[in-house]
CSV table of C-alpha atoms and ligand atoms in Angstrom, one decimal:
chain,number,residue,atom,x,y,z
A,1,MET,CA,-17.1,-20.0,24.8
A,2,LYS,CA,-19.2,-16.9,25.3
A,3,LEU,CA,-18.1,-13.9,23.3
A,4,LEU,CA,-19.2,-10.5,24.5
A,5,VAL,CA,-17.0,-8.3,22.4
A,6,ASP,CA,-16.5,-7.4,18.9
A,7,LEU,CA,-13.7,-4.8,18.3
A,8,HIS,CA,-13.5,-4.9,14.6
A,9,THR,CA,-16.4,-3.5,12.7
A,10,HIS,CA,-16.9,-1.1,9.8
A,11,THR,CA,-19.7,1.4,8.9
A,12,ILE,CA,-20.7,3.1,5.8
A,13,ALA,CA,-18.0,5.5,6.5
A,14,SER,CA,-15.5,3.1,5.3
A,15,GLY,CA,-16.8,3.5,1.8
A,16,HIS,CA,-17.2,-0.2,1.2
A,17,ALA,CA,-19.3,-1.2,4.2
A,18,TYR,CA,-23.0,-0.8,4.2
A,19,SER,CA,-24.5,-0.2,7.6
A,20,THR,CA,-24.5,2.7,10.1
A,21,ILE,CA,-23.1,2.5,13.6
A,22,THR,CA,-26.8,2.6,14.8
A,23,GLU,CA,-27.6,-0.6,12.8
A,24,ASN,CA,-24.3,-2.2,14.0
A,25,ALA,CA,-25.0,-1.4,17.6
A,26,LEU,CA,-28.5,-2.7,17.4
A,27,ALA,CA,-27.2,-5.9,15.8
A,28,ALA,CA,-24.5,-6.2,18.6
A,29,SER,CA,-27.2,-5.6,21.3
A,30,ARG,CA,-29.5,-8.5,19.9
A,31,LYS,CA,-26.5,-10.9,19.9
A,32,GLY,CA,-25.7,-10.1,23.5
A,33,LEU,CA,-22.5,-8.2,23.0
A,34,LYS,CA,-21.4,-5.6,25.5
A,35,LEU,CA,-18.6,-4.0,23.7
A,36,LEU,CA,-18.4,-2.8,20.0
A,37,GLY,CA,-15.4,-1.3,18.3
A,38,MET,CA,-16.2,1.1,15.5
A,39,THR,CA,-13.0,0.8,13.5
A,40,ASP,CA,-13.5,2.4,10.0
A,41,HIS,CA,-10.5,2.2,7.7
A,42,GLY,CA,-7.7,4.8,7.9
A,43,PRO,CA,-7.6,7.6,5.5
A,44,SER,CA,-5.0,6.0,2.9
A,45,MET,CA,-7.7,3.4,1.8
A,46,PRO,CA,-9.7,4.6,-1.2
A,47,GLY,CA,-13.2,5.7,-0.1
A,48,ALA,CA,-12.1,5.7,3.6
A,49,PRO,CA,-13.2,8.6,5.8
A,50,ASN,CA,-11.0,11.7,6.0
A,51,LEU,CA,-9.6,12.9,9.2
A,52,TYR,CA,-12.6,14.9,10.1
A,53,HIS,CA,-14.6,11.7,10.7
A,54,PHE,CA,-12.0,10.6,13.2
A,55,GLY,CA,-11.9,14.0,14.9
A,56,ASN,CA,-15.6,14.1,15.5
A,57,LEU,CA,-16.2,10.6,16.8
A,58,SER,CA,-16.8,12.0,20.4
A,59,ILE,CA,-20.3,13.0,19.3
A,60,ILE,CA,-21.3,9.3,19.3
A,61,PRO,CA,-22.9,8.2,22.6
A,62,ASP,CA,-21.0,6.1,24.9
A,63,GLN,CA,-23.6,3.5,24.7
A,64,LEU,CA,-26.2,2.5,22.0
A,65,TYR,CA,-28.9,-0.1,22.9
A,66,GLY,CA,-27.0,-1.0,26.0
A,67,VAL,CA,-23.7,-1.7,24.2
A,68,LYS,CA,-20.7,0.3,24.9
A,69,ILE,CA,-19.1,1.8,21.6
A,70,LEU,CA,-15.5,2.2,21.4
A,71,PRO,CA,-14.7,4.8,18.6
A,72,GLY,CA,-11.6,3.8,16.8
A,73,VAL,CA,-9.8,3.1,13.5
A,74,GLU,CA,-8.3,0.3,11.5
A,75,ALA,CA,-5.2,2.1,10.6
A,76,ASN,CA,-3.0,1.1,7.6
A,77,ILE,CA,0.7,0.4,7.7
A,78,THR,CA,2.1,2.3,4.9
A,79,ASN,CA,5.7,1.4,4.5
A,80,HIS,CA,8.4,-1.1,5.6
A,81,GLU,CA,9.1,1.0,8.6
A,82,GLY,CA,5.6,0.1,9.8
A,83,GLU,CA,4.5,3.7,10.0
A,84,LEU,CA,0.8,4.3,10.1
A,85,ASP,CA,-1.7,6.6,8.1
A,86,MET,CA,-3.0,8.5,10.9
A,87,PRO,CA,-1.5,11.7,12.7
A,88,LEU,CA,-0.8,11.1,16.4
A,89,SER,CA,-2.9,14.1,17.1
A,90,TYR,CA,-5.9,12.1,15.9
A,91,LEU,CA,-4.7,8.7,17.3
A,92,ASP,CA,-4.5,10.4,20.8
A,93,HIS,CA,-8.2,10.8,20.8
A,94,LEU,CA,-9.3,7.4,19.8
A,95,GLU,CA,-10.2,4.6,22.2
A,96,LEU,CA,-9.2,1.8,20.0
A,97,ILE,CA,-6.4,1.4,17.4
A,98,LEU,CA,-6.4,-1.6,15.2
A,99,VAL,CA,-3.5,-1.8,12.8
A,100,GLY,CA,-3.1,-4.0,9.6
A,101,LEU,CA,-1.7,-4.3,6.1
A,102,HIS,CA,-4.0,-3.6,3.1
A,103,PRO,CA,-3.2,-3.6,-0.6
A,104,ILE,CA,-3.2,-0.1,-2.2
A,105,CYS,CA,-2.2,1.4,1.2
A,106,TYR,CA,1.1,-0.6,1.3
A,107,GLN,CA,3.2,-1.4,-1.7
A,108,GLY,CA,4.5,-5.0,-0.4
A,109,GLY,CA,7.9,-6.3,-0.3
A,110,THR,CA,9.7,-9.4,0.6
A,111,CYS,CA,8.5,-11.8,3.4
A,112,GLU,CA,11.1,-10.4,5.5
A,113,GLN,CA,10.2,-6.8,4.9
A,114,ASN,CA,6.5,-7.4,5.4
A,115,THR,CA,7.2,-9.2,8.6
A,116,GLU,CA,9.3,-6.4,9.8
A,117,ALA,CA,6.7,-3.7,9.0
A,118,TYR,CA,4.2,-5.8,10.8
A,119,ILE,CA,6.3,-6.1,13.8
A,120,LYS,CA,7.5,-2.6,13.9
A,121,ALA,CA,3.9,-1.5,13.9
A,122,MET,CA,3.3,-3.8,16.6
A,123,GLU,CA,6.0,-2.1,18.7
A,124,ASN,CA,4.3,1.3,18.2
A,125,PRO,CA,2.9,2.5,21.5
A,126,TYR,CA,-0.3,3.6,19.7
A,127,THR,CA,-1.2,0.2,18.4
A,128,ASP,CA,-3.7,-1.7,20.5
A,129,ILE,CA,-4.4,-4.7,18.4
A,130,MET,CA,-2.8,-6.2,15.2
A,131,VAL,CA,-5.5,-7.4,12.6
A,132,HIS,CA,-5.8,-10.3,10.0
A,133,PRO,CA,-2.2,-11.5,9.7
A,134,GLY,CA,-3.7,-14.4,8.0
A,135,ARG,CA,-4.9,-12.5,4.9
A,136,PRO,CA,-2.9,-13.8,1.9
A,137,ASP,CA,-2.1,-10.4,0.4
A,138,PHE,CA,1.5,-10.2,1.7
A,139,ASP,CA,3.8,-13.1,2.6
A,140,MET,CA,4.9,-12.8,6.3
A,141,ASP,CA,6.6,-15.1,8.8
A,142,LEU,CA,3.7,-15.9,11.0
A,143,GLU,CA,5.8,-17.6,13.7
A,144,LYS,CA,7.9,-14.3,14.2
A,145,ILE,CA,4.6,-12.5,14.5
A,146,ALA,CA,3.2,-14.8,17.1
A,147,HIS,CA,6.5,-14.7,19.0
A,148,ALA,CA,6.5,-10.8,19.0
A,149,SER,CA,2.8,-10.7,20.1
A,150,ALA,CA,3.7,-12.7,23.2
A,151,ARG,CA,6.9,-10.7,23.8
A,152,LEU,CA,5.0,-7.3,23.5
A,153,ASN,CA,1.7,-8.4,24.9
A,154,ILE,CA,-0.2,-7.2,21.9
A,155,PRO,CA,-3.2,-9.2,20.9
A,156,VAL,CA,-3.2,-10.6,17.3
A,157,GLU,CA,-6.6,-11.2,15.6
A,158,VAL,CA,-8.2,-14.3,14.3
A,159,ASN,CA,-10.3,-12.6,11.8
A,160,ASN,CA,-13.6,-14.4,10.9
A,161,SER,CA,-13.9,-12.6,7.6
A,162,SER,CA,-10.6,-13.9,6.4
A,163,LEU,CA,-11.9,-17.4,7.1
A,164,SER,CA,-15.3,-16.9,5.5
A,165,THR,CA,-15.5,-14.3,2.8
A,166,ILE,CA,-12.2,-13.6,1.3
A,167,VAL,CA,-11.6,-14.5,-2.4
A,168,ASP,CA,-8.5,-16.5,-1.9
A,169,LYS,CA,-10.1,-18.5,0.8
A,170,ALA,CA,-8.0,-21.7,0.8
A,171,ARG,CA,-4.7,-19.8,1.3
A,172,ALA,CA,-6.4,-17.5,3.9
A,173,GLN,CA,-7.5,-20.6,5.9
A,174,ASP,CA,-4.0,-22.1,5.8
A,175,ASN,CA,-2.5,-18.8,7.0
A,176,CYS,CA,-5.1,-18.3,9.7
A,177,ARG,CA,-4.5,-22.0,10.8
A,178,SER,CA,-0.7,-21.2,11.0
A,179,ILE,CA,-1.0,-18.1,12.9
A,180,ALA,CA,-3.4,-19.5,15.2
A,181,ARG,CA,-1.1,-22.5,15.9
A,182,TYR,CA,1.8,-20.3,16.6
A,183,MET,CA,-0.3,-18.2,18.9
A,184,ALA,CA,-1.3,-21.4,20.8
A,185,LYS,CA,2.5,-22.2,21.0
A,186,TYR,CA,3.8,-18.8,22.1
A,187,LYS,CA,0.7,-18.0,24.3
A,188,GLY,CA,0.4,-14.4,23.1
A,189,PRO,CA,-3.1,-12.7,23.7
A,190,VAL,CA,-5.7,-13.3,21.0
A,191,ILE,CA,-8.7,-11.5,19.8
A,192,LEU,CA,-11.4,-12.9,17.5
A,193,GLY,CA,-12.8,-10.2,15.1
A,194,SER,CA,-15.7,-10.3,12.9
A,195,ASP,CA,-14.5,-7.6,10.4
A,196,ALA,CA,-18.1,-7.0,9.7
A,197,HIS,CA,-18.9,-4.8,6.7
A,198,PHE,CA,-22.7,-5.2,7.1
A,199,TRP,CA,-24.7,-5.4,10.3
A,200,ASP,CA,-25.7,-9.1,10.0
A,201,ARG,CA,-22.0,-10.0,10.4
A,202,VAL,CA,-21.4,-8.1,13.6
A,203,GLY,CA,-20.5,-10.6,16.4
A,204,GLU,CA,-20.2,-13.4,13.8
A,205,PHE,CA,-17.1,-15.6,15.0
A,206,SER,CA,-18.3,-19.1,14.1
A,207,GLU,CA,-15.3,-20.0,12.0
A,208,ALA,CA,-12.9,-18.3,14.2
A,209,VAL,CA,-14.2,-20.1,17.2
A,210,GLU,CA,-13.9,-23.5,15.4
A,211,LEU,CA,-10.3,-22.7,14.5
A,212,VAL,CA,-9.1,-21.6,17.9
A,213,ARG,CA,-10.6,-24.7,19.5
A,214,ASP,CA,-9.1,-26.8,16.8
A,215,VAL,CA,-5.5,-25.6,17.4
A,216,GLY,CA,-6.0,-25.6,21.2
A,217,ILE,CA,-5.8,-21.9,22.1
A,218,SER,CA,-6.9,-21.8,25.7
A,219,GLU,CA,-9.8,-19.7,26.5
A,220,HIS,CA,-8.0,-17.4,29.0
A,221,LEU,CA,-5.8,-16.1,26.1
A,222,ILE,CA,-9.0,-14.9,24.3
A,223,LEU,CA,-9.8,-11.4,25.3
A,224,ASN,CA,-13.4,-11.4,23.8
A,225,THR,CA,-14.8,-13.4,26.6
A,226,SER,CA,-14.4,-10.6,29.0
A,227,PRO,CA,-15.4,-6.9,28.3
A,228,GLU,CA,-13.7,-5.8,31.7
A,229,ARG,CA,-10.4,-7.4,30.6
A,230,VAL,CA,-10.6,-5.6,27.2
A,231,LEU,CA,-11.2,-2.2,28.7
A,232,LYS,CA,-8.5,-3.0,31.3
A,233,TYR,CA,-6.1,-3.8,28.5
A,234,LEU,CA,-7.0,-0.7,26.5
A,235,ALA,CA,-6.5,1.4,29.7
A,236,LEU,CA,-2.9,-0.1,30.2
A,237,ARG,CA,-2.1,0.9,26.6
A,238,ARG,CA,-3.1,4.4,27.3
A,239,TYR,CA,-0.8,4.5,30.3
A,240,GLN,CA,1.9,2.9,28.3
A,241,ARG,CA,1.6,5.5,25.7
A,242,SER,CA,2.1,8.3,28.2
A,243,GLU,CA,5.0,6.5,29.7
A,244,SER,CA,6.8,6.1,26.4
A,245,ASN,CA,6.3,9.9,25.8
A,246,ILE,CA,7.8,10.7,29.2
A,247,LYS,CA,10.7,8.5,28.2
A,248,GLY,CA,11.4,10.7,25.1
A,249,PHE,CA,9.8,8.4,22.5
A,250,THR,CA,10.1,9.9,19.1
A,251,ARG,CA,6.5,10.7,18.3
A,252,HIS,CA,7.0,11.9,14.7
A,253,LYS,CA,8.4,8.3,13.8
A,254,GLN,CA,5.1,6.6,14.7
A,255,GLY,CA,2.8,8.3,12.3
A,256,ILE,CA,2.5,11.1,9.7
A,257,ALA,CA,2.9,14.3,11.5
A,258,LEU,CA,0.3,16.8,10.3
B,1,LIG,ZN1,-8.7,-4.9,7.2
B,2,LIG,ZN1,-11.6,-4.3,8.9
């Protein structure tokens, strides 16, 4: 399996990551990647960039070292309604919106509440990709999530860092295996993400590749294999957003209006 895309990476702007976008792009280029997502944490995470960071991303060149850069965010779900910590006026200008649950940014709840928050965020027209459902911070019904992913055609991530660097590794690995099995069963779109917080982890998918092979996720469900497919999918999401606005979608419900 040749993986040409890493949509989930962090720079020093995240506050607890340690490389610049230039260093990440160089690492991506050396690994043969064609597309790199720059997805620093949304503003409700301690140390994360403020909104000015996201408002100024257009100054980053379209390509660095021959790698196309997608300026984006890893937005935080903030409550049981699945609301995000980014105003729509900022999300509107980003090329890639990852969404996930993180401690501190989300207070937690029952398994049902967490699952509902996650699926509601997945239904948000601004969400492009749901990240690391396998992290053990919050209990969730992973089968329901895989089912929703297939129903909504929203990719769910198999996160390489959850499998390799997280503290509660055994539980994370169990969870990741479960969600991967359910993704194989319901055939929703899958994305592998490095979640790199240092340049040498960019494009690092070894554990995730082993897992998706193990559970039998077919290669055509994995978006990373084709930069063209990823770009086409993101363009489709832009279109769907404009459609949902036309249909009178209540924008203020999908993010904090500033
Ligand atoms: Zn994360
Ligand atoms: Zn991340």
